Amino acid sequence: MDINTLRLFIAVVREGGFSQAAKAVLSTQSTVSKAVKRLEDELGLVLIDRAAPGITLTDAGNVVLRRARTILAERDDLLVELRELRGLKRGELRLGLPPIGSDTLFAPAFVAFRDRYPGIGIHLIERGCQDLQDLLRAGEIDLAGLLLPLSDEFAWQDVCVEPVVAVVAAGHPLAARRSVPITAFADSAFLLFETGFSLNQIVLAACRRNGFMPKVTARSTQVEFLFDLIAAGLGIGFLPRMMVETRQHDGIRAIALDGPGMLWHMTLAWRRGGYLSDAAKAWLELARRPD
C-alpha cells in the first residue's frame, strides 16, 4: 500500500467517479482504476460496490477512506514540519475558500500577504463549504473558509458575521418593505446556490423552522447570474447583506428577514490538533476579525 494509491482512492470518492478523478489528478482512467483494484487486492476486500450507481463504498471502503485521509494528512504535516525545520524560505499556503463572499472578505488579505511574504505562494481552491470540509479533513488544504456551525474536528477563527437578506426583483410587491418574515415567501420560487453551499442549509433550516419547504426552481454558483435571474422575476434569492450592498444592480432590492437564525457566520478553519504552518498562521493573523 503506497501513498499515491491512497490519494487516488480518495480522489475517486471525492470526485464521484474514476474518469472524474483521473481528470482531477491529471492521470488516465485506466491508471486510476488499476490503482484502486490493486488496493482491493492487497487488502483482500472490495472497497467500491461496482453494481451500485455512482461511487458507493462498502463498509470496508468507508473504513479505508477514513483511515487514508488521516494517513495522508499526517504525512503532509510531517513533510511541512520538516521543511520548516530546515529553514525553508519559500513555501506554499494551501487555501480553500467558498465562491460566495470571498472577493469582498479576503481580497485585502491576499494583497497584504503577497507584500509581506513574497516567497510564499498561495494555492487557492474555490469550492462549496461541504467540499472544503472534505479537503480539510484529508489534509489537502491548510485552511478553509467555512460557515458555522462546525463539528469539533475543526478549530476556527472568526472572519465575519452578516445577516442573510432576501433579494427580490425591483418590481416585486414586497420590494419597498424594510423587513418581512421568511414566511412571506412561502409560495415563491426560490433561487439557491448549487448543492454543497452551506448558505443553502441556512435558508432551508429557516424554512423548516417556519413550517414550510420552498419550491427551488433554479441553482447557480455565480452571484451575478443569480442577480440577473432575480431581476428578471424568476424567483427569490438569499445572500449575506454585504454581498448585496457591495454590488450594483438596479433590478434588485434587499429585504431584511425577521426572526432569529438567519446569520452567515464565516470563519477560517483548520484541523483541530493538526500541524499549522507558519504561512497559515500568518494568513490567520492578516485575516483576523477586528474586536
mmCIF file of C-alpha atoms in Angstrom:
data_model
loop_
_atom_site.group_PDB
_atom_site.id
_atom_site.type_symbol
_atom_site.label_atom_id
_atom_site.label_comp_id
_atom_site.label_asym_id
_atom_site.label_seq_id
_atom_site.Cartn_x
_atom_site.Cartn_y
_atom_site.Cartn_z
ATOM 1 C CA MET A 1 0.000 0.000 0.000
ATOM 2 C CA ASP A 2 1.582 3.282 -1.067
ATOM 3 C CA ILE A 3 0.657 6.924 -0.536
ATOM 4 C CA ASN A 4 -0.169 7.588 -4.181
ATOM 5 C CA THR A 5 -2.664 4.692 -4.272
ATOM 6 C CA LEU A 6 -4.447 6.101 -1.231
ATOM 7 C CA ARG A 7 -4.550 9.551 -2.883
ATOM 8 C CA LEU A 8 -6.123 8.063 -5.999
ATOM 9 C CA PHE A 9 -8.722 6.172 -3.964
ATOM 10 C CA ILE A 10 -9.669 9.364 -2.103
ATOM 11 C CA ALA A 11 -9.882 11.249 -5.416
ATOM 12 C CA VAL A 12 -12.297 8.672 -6.863
ATOM 13 C CA VAL A 13 -14.616 9.081 -3.864
ATOM 14 C CA ARG A 14 -14.309 12.872 -3.755
ATOM 15 C CA GLU A 15 -14.856 13.410 -7.485
ATOM 16 C CA GLY A 16 -17.613 10.800 -7.759
ATOM 17 C CA GLY A 17 -16.098 8.555 -10.417
ATOM 18 C CA PHE A 18 -12.945 7.126 -11.994
ATOM 19 C CA SER A 19 -12.925 9.366 -15.063
ATOM 20 C CA GLN A 20 -13.584 12.482 -12.979
ATOM 21 C CA ALA A 21 -10.794 11.510 -10.585
ATOM 22 C CA ALA A 22 -8.397 10.924 -13.499
ATOM 23 C CA LYS A 23 -9.029 14.460 -14.767
ATOM 24 C CA ALA A 24 -8.585 15.930 -11.287
ATOM 25 C CA VAL A 25 -5.193 14.244 -10.726
ATOM 26 C CA LEU A 26 -4.019 14.636 -14.352
ATOM 27 C CA SER A 27 -3.859 10.894 -14.962
ATOM 28 C CA THR A 28 -5.765 8.334 -17.044
ATOM 29 C CA GLN A 29 -8.906 6.455 -16.071
ATOM 30 C CA SER A 30 -7.085 3.161 -16.605
ATOM 31 C CA THR A 31 -4.304 4.151 -14.182
ATOM 32 C CA VAL A 32 -6.785 5.199 -11.520
ATOM 33 C CA SER A 33 -8.933 2.058 -11.933
ATOM 34 C CA LYS A 34 -5.895 -0.231 -11.730
ATOM 35 C CA ALA A 35 -4.616 1.543 -8.619
ATOM 36 C CA VAL A 36 -7.922 1.072 -6.787
ATOM 37 C CA LYS A 37 -8.082 -2.591 -7.889
ATOM 38 C CA ARG A 38 -4.518 -3.161 -6.601
ATOM 39 C CA LEU A 39 -5.517 -1.661 -3.282
ATOM 40 C CA GLU A 40 -8.523 -4.004 -3.067
ATOM 41 C CA ASP A 41 -6.386 -6.994 -3.981
ATOM 42 C CA GLU A 42 -3.770 -6.091 -1.393
ATOM 43 C CA LEU A 43 -6.385 -5.728 1.347
ATOM 44 C CA GLY A 44 -8.432 -8.714 0.186
ATOM 45 C CA LEU A 45 -11.625 -6.653 0.383
ATOM 46 C CA VAL A 46 -13.965 -4.909 -2.042
ATOM 47 C CA LEU A 47 -13.937 -1.177 -1.366
ATOM 48 C CA ILE A 48 -16.319 0.095 -4.063
ATOM 49 C CA ASP A 49 -19.607 -1.576 -4.972
ATOM 50 C CA ARG A 50 -19.427 -1.622 -8.786
ATOM 51 C CA ALA A 51 -23.042 -2.840 -9.065
ATOM 52 C CA ALA A 52 -24.431 0.249 -7.360
ATOM 53 C CA PRO A 53 -24.937 3.559 -9.168
ATOM 54 C CA GLY A 54 -22.184 6.147 -8.868
ATOM 55 C CA ILE A 55 -19.430 5.569 -6.320
ATOM 56 C CA THR A 56 -20.892 3.536 -3.457
ATOM 57 C CA LEU A 57 -18.450 2.455 -0.771
ATOM 58 C CA THR A 58 -18.686 -0.848 1.052
ATOM 59 C CA ASP A 59 -18.224 -0.910 4.823
ATOM 60 C CA ALA A 60 -14.551 -1.714 4.212
ATOM 61 C CA GLY A 61 -14.357 1.181 1.767
ATOM 62 C CA ASN A 62 -15.633 3.605 4.369
ATOM 63 C CA VAL A 63 -13.012 2.406 6.870
ATOM 64 C CA VAL A 64 -10.203 2.739 4.304
ATOM 65 C CA LEU A 65 -11.411 6.201 3.259
ATOM 66 C CA ARG A 66 -11.436 7.475 6.840
ATOM 67 C CA ARG A 67 -8.011 5.997 7.648
ATOM 68 C CA ALA A 68 -6.483 7.060 4.318
ATOM 69 C CA ARG A 69 -7.458 10.682 4.918
ATOM 70 C CA THR A 70 -5.802 10.570 8.329
ATOM 71 C CA ILE A 71 -2.641 8.908 6.955
ATOM 72 C CA LEU A 72 -2.252 11.449 4.150
ATOM 73 C CA ALA A 73 -2.945 14.387 6.422
ATOM 74 C CA GLU A 74 -0.328 13.180 8.911
ATOM 75 C CA ARG A 75 2.205 12.589 6.115
ATOM 76 C CA ASP A 76 1.689 16.100 4.749
ATOM 77 C CA ASP A 77 2.063 17.525 8.272
ATOM 78 C CA LEU A 78 5.350 15.637 8.647
ATOM 79 C CA LEU A 79 6.785 16.953 5.378
ATOM 80 C CA VAL A 80 5.722 20.544 6.064
ATOM 81 C CA GLU A 81 7.136 20.495 9.583
ATOM 82 C CA LEU A 82 10.454 19.038 8.404
ATOM 83 C CA ARG A 83 10.763 21.623 5.614
ATOM 84 C CA GLU A 84 10.274 24.422 8.120
ATOM 85 C CA LEU A 85 12.828 22.867 10.492
ATOM 86 C CA ARG A 86 15.353 23.010 7.637
ATOM 87 C CA GLY A 87 14.736 26.762 7.448
ATOM 88 C CA LEU A 88 12.918 26.750 4.097
ATOM 89 C CA LYS A 89 12.495 30.325 2.899
ATOM 90 C CA ARG A 90 9.949 29.525 0.226
ATOM 91 C CA GLY A 91 6.744 27.569 0.569
ATOM 92 C CA GLU A 92 3.060 27.369 -0.214
ATOM 93 C CA LEU A 93 -0.170 28.152 1.583
ATOM 94 C CA ARG A 94 -2.973 25.818 0.515
ATOM 95 C CA LEU A 95 -6.141 27.812 0.978
ATOM 96 C CA GLY A 96 -9.741 26.776 0.347
ATOM 97 C CA LEU A 97 -12.387 29.495 0.013
ATOM 98 C CA PRO A 98 -16.056 29.442 -0.954
ATOM 99 C CA PRO A 99 -17.015 31.406 -4.087
ATOM 100 C CA ILE A 100 -19.647 33.331 -2.123
ATOM 101 C CA GLY A 101 -18.246 36.448 -0.449
ATOM 102 C CA SER A 102 -14.557 35.612 -0.709
ATOM 103 C CA ASP A 103 -13.780 38.503 -3.054
ATOM 104 C CA THR A 104 -15.128 41.005 -0.521
ATOM 105 C CA LEU A 105 -13.734 39.356 2.610
ATOM 106 C CA PHE A 106 -10.309 38.115 1.599
ATOM 107 C CA ALA A 107 -9.004 40.309 -1.243
ATOM 108 C CA PRO A 108 -7.227 42.694 1.187
ATOM 109 C CA ALA A 109 -5.566 39.739 2.930
ATOM 110 C CA PHE A 110 -4.244 38.464 -0.424
ATOM 111 C CA VAL A 111 -2.617 41.844 -1.130
ATOM 112 C CA ALA A 112 -1.126 42.152 2.362
ATOM 113 C CA PHE A 113 0.145 38.553 2.361
ATOM 114 C CA ARG A 114 1.860 38.998 -1.004
ATOM 115 C CA ASP A 115 3.525 42.206 0.165
ATOM 116 C CA ARG A 116 4.792 40.700 3.434
ATOM 117 C CA TYR A 117 5.662 37.177 2.266
ATOM 118 C CA PRO A 118 6.615 37.325 -1.438
ATOM 119 C CA GLY A 119 8.367 33.956 -1.241
ATOM 120 C CA ILE A 120 5.217 32.084 -0.171
ATOM 121 C CA GLY A 121 2.892 31.007 -2.964
ATOM 122 C CA ILE A 122 -0.855 30.676 -2.446
ATOM 123 C CA HIS A 123 -2.591 27.666 -3.929
ATOM 124 C CA LEU A 124 -6.274 28.625 -3.925
ATOM 125 C CA ILE A 125 -9.155 26.159 -4.263
ATOM 126 C CA GLU A 126 -12.697 27.515 -4.612
ATOM 127 C CA ARG A 127 -15.432 25.066 -3.627
ATOM 128 C CA GLY A 128 -18.629 24.983 -1.595
ATOM 129 C CA CYS A 129 -18.174 24.679 2.170
ATOM 130 C CA GLN A 130 -19.117 20.987 2.284
ATOM 131 C CA ASP A 131 -16.423 20.098 -0.283
ATOM 132 C CA LEU A 132 -13.902 22.284 1.552
ATOM 133 C CA GLN A 133 -14.530 20.357 4.761
ATOM 134 C CA ASP A 134 -13.622 17.107 2.977
ATOM 135 C CA LEU A 135 -10.426 18.653 1.589
ATOM 136 C CA LEU A 136 -9.500 19.953 5.036
ATOM 137 C CA ARG A 137 -10.075 16.530 6.647
ATOM 138 C CA ALA A 138 -7.817 14.933 4.055
ATOM 139 C CA GLY A 139 -5.046 17.462 4.680
ATOM 140 C CA GLU A 140 -5.221 18.679 1.081
ATOM 141 C CA ILE A 141 -5.583 22.289 2.244
ATOM 142 C CA ASP A 142 -4.217 24.113 5.292
ATOM 143 C CA LEU A 143 -7.112 26.499 5.922
ATOM 144 C CA ALA A 144 -10.671 26.745 4.695
ATOM 145 C CA GLY A 145 -13.293 29.453 4.751
ATOM 146 C CA LEU A 146 -16.234 27.648 6.390
ATOM 147 C CA LEU A 147 -19.598 28.679 7.794
ATOM 148 C CA LEU A 148 -20.675 27.859 11.328
ATOM 149 C CA PRO A 149 -21.771 25.542 12.803
ATOM 150 C CA LEU A 150 -18.757 23.239 12.511
ATOM 151 C CA SER A 151 -18.010 19.868 14.067
ATOM 152 C CA ASP A 152 -15.473 19.540 16.891
ATOM 153 C CA GLU A 153 -12.892 18.119 14.491
ATOM 154 C CA PHE A 154 -12.205 21.687 13.327
ATOM 155 C CA ALA A 155 -10.785 24.693 15.148
ATOM 156 C CA TRP A 156 -11.702 28.080 13.752
ATOM 157 C CA GLN A 157 -11.227 31.835 13.862
ATOM 158 C CA ASP A 158 -13.948 34.435 13.275
ATOM 159 C CA VAL A 159 -13.909 36.339 9.993
ATOM 160 C CA CYS A 160 -17.345 37.908 9.565
ATOM 161 C CA VAL A 161 -20.955 37.661 10.731
ATOM 162 C CA GLU A 162 -23.646 39.006 8.402
ATOM 163 C CA PRO A 163 -27.439 38.737 8.371
ATOM 164 C CA VAL A 164 -28.914 36.867 5.429
ATOM 165 C CA VAL A 165 -31.349 39.020 3.449
ATOM 166 C CA ALA A 166 -33.976 38.203 0.856
ATOM 167 C CA VAL A 167 -33.202 39.529 -2.626
ATOM 168 C CA VAL A 168 -36.184 40.304 -4.848
ATOM 169 C CA ALA A 169 -36.826 41.987 -8.181
ATOM 170 C CA ALA A 170 -37.214 45.775 -8.030
ATOM 171 C CA GLY A 171 -40.834 45.391 -9.110
ATOM 172 C CA HIS A 172 -41.732 42.749 -6.527
ATOM 173 C CA PRO A 173 -44.801 43.616 -4.379
ATOM 174 C CA LEU A 174 -42.639 43.486 -1.216
ATOM 175 C CA ALA A 175 -39.646 45.370 -2.635
ATOM 176 C CA ALA A 176 -40.441 48.533 -0.682
ATOM 177 C CA ARG A 177 -40.659 46.733 2.680
ATOM 178 C CA ARG A 178 -37.743 47.142 5.095
ATOM 179 C CA SER A 179 -38.239 43.702 6.632
ATOM 180 C CA VAL A 180 -40.534 40.684 6.327
ATOM 181 C CA PRO A 181 -40.746 37.190 7.857
ATOM 182 C CA ILE A 182 -39.424 34.431 5.655
ATOM 183 C CA THR A 183 -42.976 33.021 5.550
ATOM 184 C CA ALA A 184 -43.853 35.938 3.264
ATOM 185 C CA PHE A 185 -42.038 33.956 0.549
ATOM 186 C CA ALA A 186 -43.529 30.534 1.346
ATOM 187 C CA ASP A 187 -45.329 30.414 -2.018
ATOM 188 C CA SER A 188 -42.478 31.954 -4.021
ATOM 189 C CA ALA A 189 -39.954 30.256 -6.264
ATOM 190 C CA PHE A 190 -36.548 30.058 -4.557
ATOM 191 C CA LEU A 191 -33.247 30.554 -6.404
ATOM 192 C CA LEU A 192 -30.447 28.882 -4.437
ATOM 193 C CA PHE A 193 -26.798 28.067 -4.916
ATOM 194 C CA GLU A 194 -25.604 24.666 -6.081
ATOM 195 C CA THR A 195 -25.625 21.679 -3.733
ATOM 196 C CA GLY A 196 -22.644 21.813 -1.364
ATOM 197 C CA PHE A 197 -23.020 25.507 -0.499
ATOM 198 C CA SER A 198 -23.722 25.904 3.213
ATOM 199 C CA LEU A 199 -25.747 29.083 2.664
ATOM 200 C CA ASN A 200 -28.474 26.834 1.277
ATOM 201 C CA GLN A 201 -28.672 24.999 4.600
ATOM 202 C CA ILE A 202 -29.158 28.278 6.492
ATOM 203 C CA VAL A 203 -32.089 29.177 4.243
ATOM 204 C CA LEU A 204 -33.687 25.729 4.236
ATOM 205 C CA ALA A 205 -33.352 25.382 8.022
ATOM 206 C CA ALA A 206 -35.166 28.710 8.471
ATOM 207 C CA CYS A 207 -37.949 27.494 6.190
ATOM 208 C CA ARG A 208 -38.313 24.261 8.177
ATOM 209 C CA ARG A 209 -38.480 26.194 11.453
ATOM 210 C CA ASN A 210 -41.326 28.207 9.988
ATOM 211 C CA GLY A 211 -43.296 25.195 8.797
ATOM 212 C CA PHE A 212 -42.733 25.071 5.056
ATOM 213 C CA MET A 213 -40.355 23.736 2.438
ATOM 214 C CA PRO A 214 -39.708 26.009 -0.530
ATOM 215 C CA LYS A 215 -40.011 25.270 -4.204
ATOM 216 C CA VAL A 216 -36.487 25.570 -5.633
ATOM 217 C CA THR A 217 -36.669 26.413 -9.335
ATOM 218 C CA ALA A 218 -33.010 27.123 -10.193
ATOM 219 C CA ARG A 219 -29.496 26.866 -8.778
ATOM 220 C CA SER A 220 -26.244 28.623 -9.661
ATOM 221 C CA THR A 221 -22.686 29.101 -8.438
ATOM 222 C CA GLN A 222 -22.465 32.704 -9.681
ATOM 223 C CA VAL A 223 -23.807 35.626 -7.661
ATOM 224 C CA GLU A 224 -24.131 37.945 -10.663
ATOM 225 C CA PHE A 225 -26.096 35.361 -12.647
ATOM 226 C CA LEU A 226 -28.356 34.811 -9.645
ATOM 227 C CA PHE A 227 -28.979 38.570 -9.500
ATOM 228 C CA ASP A 228 -29.930 38.565 -13.200
ATOM 229 C CA LEU A 229 -32.426 35.745 -12.631
ATOM 230 C CA ILE A 230 -33.932 37.577 -9.657
ATOM 231 C CA ALA A 231 -34.160 40.854 -11.577
ATOM 232 C CA ALA A 232 -35.980 39.000 -14.352
ATOM 233 C CA GLY A 233 -38.628 37.955 -11.828
ATOM 234 C CA LEU A 234 -37.804 34.245 -11.854
ATOM 235 C CA GLY A 235 -37.660 33.881 -8.081
ATOM 236 C CA ILE A 236 -36.320 34.975 -4.691
ATOM 237 C CA GLY A 237 -32.658 34.736 -3.663
ATOM 238 C CA PHE A 238 -30.923 34.854 -0.291
ATOM 239 C CA LEU A 239 -27.485 36.305 0.347
ATOM 240 C CA PRO A 240 -25.385 37.865 3.108
ATOM 241 C CA ARG A 241 -26.272 41.559 3.325
ATOM 242 C CA MET A 242 -22.762 42.801 2.485
ATOM 243 C CA MET A 243 -22.764 40.894 -0.807
ATOM 244 C CA VAL A 244 -25.799 42.818 -1.974
ATOM 245 C CA GLU A 245 -24.530 46.162 -0.678
ATOM 246 C CA THR A 246 -21.143 45.841 -2.405
ATOM 247 C CA ARG A 247 -22.648 45.056 -5.816
ATOM 248 C CA GLN A 248 -24.520 47.445 -8.096
ATOM 249 C CA HIS A 249 -27.652 46.037 -9.737
ATOM 250 C CA ASP A 250 -30.601 48.315 -10.451
ATOM 251 C CA GLY A 251 -33.010 45.440 -10.938
ATOM 252 C CA ILE A 252 -32.949 44.015 -7.397
ATOM 253 C CA ARG A 253 -33.807 45.024 -3.844
ATOM 254 C CA ALA A 254 -32.675 43.545 -0.492
ATOM 255 C CA ILE A 255 -35.180 42.978 2.317
ATOM 256 C CA ALA A 256 -34.200 42.170 5.907
ATOM 257 C CA LEU A 257 -35.646 38.959 7.318
ATOM 258 C CA ASP A 258 -37.421 38.988 10.674
ATOM 259 C CA GLY A 259 -36.654 36.277 13.190
ATOM 260 C CA PRO A 260 -33.530 34.564 14.575
ATOM 261 C CA GLY A 261 -31.117 32.144 12.949
ATOM 262 C CA MET A 262 -30.539 33.797 9.581
ATOM 263 C CA LEU A 263 -26.860 34.593 10.096
ATOM 264 C CA TRP A 264 -23.973 33.940 7.709
ATOM 265 C CA HIS A 265 -21.033 33.334 10.076
ATOM 266 C CA MET A 266 -17.814 32.954 8.096
ATOM 267 C CA THR A 267 -14.701 31.516 9.735
ATOM 268 C CA LEU A 268 -11.246 30.346 8.791
ATOM 269 C CA ALA A 269 -10.960 26.739 9.953
ATOM 270 C CA TRP A 270 -8.245 24.110 10.296
ATOM 271 C CA ARG A 271 -8.000 20.542 11.587
ATOM 272 C CA ARG A 272 -8.061 20.545 15.373
ATOM 273 C CA GLY A 273 -4.757 19.117 16.582
ATOM 274 C CA GLY A 274 -3.259 19.210 13.089
ATOM 275 C CA TYR A 275 0.001 20.973 12.306
ATOM 276 C CA LEU A 276 -0.488 24.615 11.340
ATOM 277 C CA SER A 277 2.319 26.010 9.192
ATOM 278 C CA ASP A 278 3.861 29.425 9.740
ATOM 279 C CA ALA A 279 2.305 30.535 6.435
ATOM 280 C CA ALA A 280 -1.144 29.502 7.670
ATOM 281 C CA LYS A 281 -0.595 31.294 10.979
ATOM 282 C CA ALA A 282 0.439 34.433 9.099
ATOM 283 C CA TRP A 283 -2.703 34.278 6.979
ATOM 284 C CA LEU A 284 -4.856 33.895 10.087
ATOM 285 C CA GLU A 285 -3.250 36.968 11.599
ATOM 286 C CA LEU A 286 -3.886 39.052 8.476
ATOM 287 C CA ALA A 287 -7.498 37.898 8.239
ATOM 288 C CA ARG A 288 -8.261 38.276 11.953
ATOM 289 C CA ARG A 289 -11.606 39.908 12.632
ATOM 290 C CA PRO A 290 -11.226 43.257 14.469
ATOM 291 C CA ASP A 291 -12.522 43.148 18.053
#
